[in-house]
Short mmCIF file of C-alpha atoms in Angstrom, two decimals:
data_model
loop_
_atom_site.label_atom_id
_atom_site.label_comp_id
_atom_site.label_asym_id
_atom_site.label_seq_id
_atom_site.Cartn_x
_atom_site.Cartn_y
_atom_site.Cartn_z
CA MET A 1 21.70 -9.98 -30.55
CA ARG A 2 19.13 -7.81 -28.81
CA ARG A 3 16.44 -10.38 -29.54
CA ALA A 4 18.61 -13.12 -28.06
CA VAL A 5 19.12 -11.09 -24.89
CA ARG A 6 15.37 -10.53 -24.56
CA LEU A 7 14.69 -14.23 -25.00
CA LEU A 8 17.31 -15.07 -22.38
CA ILE A 9 15.79 -12.64 -19.87
CA ALA A 10 12.30 -13.98 -20.54
CA SER A 11 13.56 -17.52 -20.03
CA LEU A 12 15.15 -16.57 -16.71
CA CYS A 13 11.91 -14.91 -15.59
CA LEU A 14 9.90 -18.03 -16.38
CA SER A 15 12.44 -20.18 -14.59
CA ALA A 16 12.37 -17.97 -11.49
CA SER A 17 8.58 -17.99 -11.51
CA SER A 18 8.50 -21.77 -11.77
CA GLN A 19 10.98 -22.15 -8.93
CA SER A 20 8.96 -19.79 -6.74
CA VAL A 21 5.77 -21.76 -7.32
CA HIS A 22 7.37 -25.16 -6.75
CA GLY A 23 9.41 -23.90 -3.81
CA GLN A 24 6.29 -22.95 -1.86
CA ASP A 25 4.38 -26.22 -2.34
CA ALA A 26 2.46 -27.30 0.75
CA GLY A 27 2.90 -24.13 2.79
CA ALA A 28 2.04 -21.72 -0.01
CA ALA A 29 -1.74 -21.73 0.22
CA PRO A 30 -2.03 -21.01 3.97
CA THR A 31 0.55 -18.21 3.76
CA ARG A 32 -1.19 -16.71 0.76
CA ASP A 33 -4.57 -16.94 2.48
CA VAL A 34 -3.28 -15.23 5.62
CA ARG A 35 -1.66 -12.50 3.56
CA GLU A 36 -4.88 -11.84 1.66
CA ILE A 37 -6.93 -11.73 4.87
CA VAL A 38 -4.48 -9.26 6.42
CA GLN A 39 -4.62 -7.10 3.30
CA ARG A 40 -8.42 -7.08 3.39
CA LEU A 41 -8.81 -6.49 7.13
CA ALA A 42 -6.04 -3.99 7.80
CA PHE A 43 -4.20 -2.75 4.72
CA ASP A 44 -7.03 -1.66 2.43
CA PRO A 45 -6.80 2.18 2.30
CA GLY A 46 -10.37 2.26 1.05
CA THR A 47 -11.51 1.46 4.61
CA PHE A 48 -9.61 4.20 6.45
CA PHE A 49 -12.22 6.99 6.15
CA PRO A 50 -15.64 5.31 6.36
CA SER A 51 -18.90 6.95 7.32
CA PRO A 52 -22.54 5.94 7.75
CA HIS A 53 -23.43 7.34 4.31
CA ILE A 54 -20.28 7.07 2.19
CA LYS A 55 -18.22 3.89 2.18
CA ASP A 56 -14.93 5.65 1.54
CA HIS A 57 -14.11 9.35 1.83
CA ALA A 58 -10.51 8.98 0.67
CA VAL A 59 -9.37 10.96 -2.36
CA VAL A 60 -5.89 9.38 -2.34
CA ARG A 61 -5.08 5.73 -1.63
CA ILE A 62 -1.60 4.23 -1.47
CA ALA A 63 -0.66 0.60 -0.83
CA TYR A 64 2.97 -0.52 -0.58
CA THR A 65 3.62 -4.25 -0.86
CA GLY A 66 6.92 -6.11 -0.86
CA ASP A 67 8.37 -8.57 -3.36
CA ASP A 68 6.42 -10.90 -5.65
CA TYR A 69 4.49 -12.18 -2.64
CA ALA A 70 2.86 -8.79 -1.96
CA TRP A 71 3.88 -8.65 1.70
CA PRO A 72 1.80 -5.86 3.30
CA VAL A 73 4.16 -3.04 4.31
CA TYR A 74 1.95 0.05 4.63
CA ALA A 75 -1.20 1.67 3.29
CA ILE A 76 -2.09 5.36 3.36
CA ALA A 77 -5.35 7.18 2.63
CA VAL A 78 -5.96 10.92 2.39
CA ALA A 79 -9.38 12.54 2.85
CA GLU A 80 -10.47 16.13 2.57
CA GLY A 81 -13.20 18.06 4.31
CA CYS A 82 -15.78 16.73 6.74
CA VAL A 83 -16.36 13.06 7.39
CA ASP A 84 -19.93 12.08 8.30
CA GLY A 85 -20.42 11.05 11.89
CA GLU A 86 -17.80 13.37 13.39
CA ASN A 87 -18.99 15.62 16.18
CA ILE A 88 -17.31 18.69 14.69
CA PRO A 89 -19.09 21.75 13.24
CA ARG A 90 -18.84 21.65 9.45
CA ASP A 91 -17.12 25.02 9.26
CA HIS A 92 -14.36 23.61 11.50
CA CYS A 93 -13.62 20.61 9.29
CA ALA A 94 -14.36 21.81 5.76
CA SER A 95 -10.73 22.78 5.17
CA ARG A 96 -9.31 19.59 6.66
CA LEU A 97 -6.81 17.49 4.77
CA ARG A 98 -5.93 14.35 6.71
CA ALA A 99 -3.97 11.17 6.15
CA ARG A 100 -4.26 7.84 7.92
CA MET A 101 -1.84 4.95 7.73
CA VAL A 102 -1.61 1.29 8.68
CA ARG A 103 1.95 -0.02 8.77
CA ALA A 104 3.40 -3.39 9.64
CA PRO A 105 5.53 -3.37 12.81
CA ALA A 106 9.19 -2.43 12.57
CA VAL A 107 11.72 -5.26 12.59
CA ASP A 108 15.29 -5.29 13.87
CA ALA A 109 17.82 -4.08 11.30
CA PRO A 110 15.59 -4.46 8.24
CA SER A 111 17.41 -4.37 4.91
CA SER A 112 14.20 -3.68 3.00
CA PRO A 113 10.70 -2.36 3.82
CA ARG A 114 9.26 -5.69 2.70
CA HIS A 115 10.66 -7.34 5.83
CA ARG A 116 8.02 -5.54 7.91
CA GLY A 117 5.28 -7.30 5.97
CA SER A 118 6.91 -10.71 5.67
CA ARG A 119 7.66 -10.76 9.40
CA LEU A 120 4.08 -9.80 10.29
CA ILE A 121 2.69 -12.68 8.24
CA ALA A 122 5.29 -15.05 9.70
CA ARG A 123 4.30 -14.07 13.26
CA LEU A 124 0.62 -14.69 12.54
CA MET A 125 1.47 -18.08 11.08
CA GLU A 126 3.66 -18.94 14.08
CA ASP A 127 0.81 -18.03 16.44
CA GLY A 128 -1.64 -20.16 14.49
CA SER A 129 -3.71 -17.12 13.51
CA THR A 130 -4.99 -18.11 10.10
CA SER A 131 -8.75 -17.43 10.12
CA PRO A 132 -10.21 -13.92 9.79
CA ALA A 133 -11.39 -13.95 13.42
CA GLN A 134 -8.01 -15.14 14.72
CA ILE A 135 -6.13 -12.60 12.64
CA GLN A 136 -8.46 -9.82 13.73
CA ALA A 137 -7.80 -10.67 17.37
CA SER A 138 -4.03 -11.04 16.94
CA LEU A 139 -3.25 -7.88 14.97
CA GLN A 140 -3.98 -5.60 17.90
CA GLY A 141 -1.22 -7.12 20.02
CA MET A 142 1.44 -7.26 17.32
CA GLY A 143 2.29 -3.59 17.19
CA VAL A 144 0.65 -2.81 13.86
CA GLU A 145 0.69 0.98 13.53
CA TRP A 146 -2.59 2.85 13.06
CA VAL A 147 -1.83 6.57 12.85
CA GLU A 148 -3.05 9.80 11.33
CA ALA A 149 -1.68 13.22 10.40
CA ASP A 150 -3.07 16.65 9.53
CA LEU A 151 -1.40 17.60 6.26
CA ARG A 152 -1.98 21.31 6.80
CA ASP A 153 -0.07 21.16 10.09
CA CYS A 154 2.69 18.94 8.70
CA PRO A 155 5.60 20.90 7.18
CA GLY A 156 6.00 20.11 3.50
CA ALA A 157 3.13 17.60 3.34
CA VAL A 158 0.74 19.68 1.22
CA GLN A 159 3.57 20.52 -1.16
CA ALA A 160 4.53 16.84 -1.36
CA LEU A 161 0.93 15.94 -2.19
CA ALA A 162 0.86 18.53 -4.97
CA ARG A 163 3.95 17.00 -6.57
CA SER A 164 1.85 13.96 -7.49
CA ALA A 165 0.83 15.91 -10.59
CA ASP A 166 4.47 15.96 -11.72
CA ALA A 167 4.80 12.17 -11.75
CA THR A 168 4.98 10.28 -15.04
CA TRP A 169 1.76 8.29 -14.97
CA VAL A 170 2.36 6.65 -18.36
CA PRO A 171 5.88 5.31 -19.02
CA GLU A 172 7.60 6.45 -22.21
CA ALA A 173 7.92 2.84 -23.38
CA ILE A 174 4.11 2.60 -23.38
CA ALA A 175 3.23 6.10 -24.58
CA ASN A 176 5.80 5.97 -27.39
CA PRO A 177 6.76 2.32 -27.91
CA ARG A 178 9.80 1.54 -30.04
CA PRO A 179 11.41 -1.72 -31.12
CA GLY A 180 13.57 -3.05 -28.32
CA ASP A 181 11.55 -1.40 -25.52
CA GLU A 182 9.53 -4.52 -24.69
CA LEU A 183 11.54 -5.32 -21.56
CA SER A 184 12.63 -1.81 -20.62
CA GLY A 185 10.32 -1.71 -17.62
CA MET A 186 10.97 -5.21 -16.35
CA VAL A 187 12.24 -5.52 -12.78
CA LEU A 188 12.40 -8.84 -10.94
CA HIS A 189 11.18 -9.27 -7.35
CA ALA A 190 10.41 -5.58 -6.96
CA ASP A 191 8.36 -3.93 -4.24
CA ILE A 192 5.11 -2.68 -5.77
CA VAL A 193 3.18 0.48 -4.97
CA GLN A 194 -0.44 1.05 -5.96
CA VAL A 195 -1.62 4.67 -6.14
CA GLU A 196 -5.17 5.90 -6.70
CA PHE A 197 -6.60 9.40 -6.92
CA LYS A 198 -10.40 9.51 -6.86
CA GLN A 199 -12.87 12.36 -6.90
CA TYR A 200 -16.52 11.92 -7.85
CA ALA A 201 -16.56 10.18 -11.26
CA ARG A 202 -12.82 10.59 -11.89
CA LEU A 203 -10.21 7.96 -11.08
CA ALA A 204 -6.49 7.91 -11.83
CA SER A 205 -4.59 4.78 -10.83
CA TYR A 206 -1.07 3.38 -11.13
CA GLN A 207 0.55 0.17 -9.99
CA GLY A 208 4.19 -0.63 -10.44
CA TRP A 209 7.71 -0.71 -9.09
CA ILE A 210 9.39 2.40 -7.69
CA ALA A 211 10.74 3.72 -10.98
CA GLU A 212 12.26 7.18 -11.04
CA GLY A 213 9.61 9.83 -11.64
CA SER A 214 6.74 7.35 -11.33
CA PRO A 215 3.67 7.72 -9.09
CA ALA A 216 5.18 4.91 -7.00
CA ALA A 217 8.31 6.99 -6.38
CA TRP A 218 6.10 9.97 -5.56
CA ALA A 219 4.13 7.89 -3.04
CA VAL A 220 7.32 6.88 -1.22
CA GLU A 221 8.40 10.53 -1.11
CA PHE A 222 4.96 11.55 0.20
CA ALA A 223 5.12 8.91 2.94
CA SER A 224 8.55 10.26 3.96
CA ALA A 225 7.13 13.79 4.21
CA LEU A 226 4.42 12.55 6.57
CA GLU A 227 6.75 10.45 8.73
CA PRO A 228 7.48 13.05 11.47
CA CYS A 229 3.81 14.02 11.73
CA TRP A 230 2.10 10.72 12.46
CA ARG A 231 0.12 10.52 15.71
CA PRO A 232 -2.08 7.72 17.13
CA ALA A 233 -5.33 7.69 15.18
CA SER A 234 -8.43 9.11 16.85
CA VAL A 235 -10.73 6.43 15.42
CA GLN A 236 -10.89 2.67 15.73
CA ALA A 237 -8.46 0.65 13.64
CA PRO A 238 -9.94 -0.69 10.38
CA TRP A 239 -9.44 -4.35 11.30
CA LEU A 240 -11.50 -3.83 14.47
CA ARG A 241 -14.39 -2.12 12.67
CA GLN A 242 -15.08 -4.90 10.22
CA THR A 243 -17.85 -7.38 10.88
CA LEU A 244 -16.73 -10.90 10.07
CA PRO A 245 -19.07 -13.48 8.49
#
C-alpha cells in the first residue's frame, strides 16, 4: 500500500512538472531569462560586500526564492570586521557585524512572499526591460529595497544569528534513511531558501524548503529579527556597480 501511495505521488509530481513546462511554452524563455538576469544583477548575496582586493567579504549568504520558478524575493549577506576601501580606522570597524539586503518591492495584500518576486519580474516584462542594460536601468525606479543593518545595534539580531548552529543541517531521512522515507521531504511548489556560511576554507551550505528546524527556517527567523533595523544602505546598490558586457 505504501509503495502504491509513493508511486501515485511520484506520478502526480511528473504530471505537474509536465503541465508547468507545457503551460509556459512561448513566453517561458524570456521570463526565465529576465529572472536569471535579475538574480545575477541584484539578488546575488555574494556581491553585497565587495572590495578592491576581496570579491566577497560575506560570511553568511541567504537567498529566498518563491515557487518552482525561483522568483527573487530577498537576499541577505552578513560581513564581519573591516571592508577594504572604507574610510574608517581599522580599530573602529574590526568589531563590526553588518547585514545588507536586497528585497523585491512590496505588493498590495500579498498572500505569499513569492508575490514580491513574481510581480517584479512581471513589471520588468511589461516595461519591455529584458536585456541586462535595460533591467539595470529599470530596477532603480521600481522600488527594489537596498538596505543594511548593524547587528550589534539591532536587538536580538546577534542572538538570532547564533541560533543558526541549532538548525538541523542534515535531515533525519538522509542521515538515518529507513524504508518508506523516500518521499518524506517532498513538498510541491515550495518557496526555497539557500543558506551559506563561509569562512576561509570552510563552507557550510543548505538549500531547501522552509522545514521546521531547518537552516531555511532559521534564515526566515533571522530576517524577521533584522526587519525593524533596516536602514538605507550607505553604498551603491549591487545592480548599479556591475559592469555589463
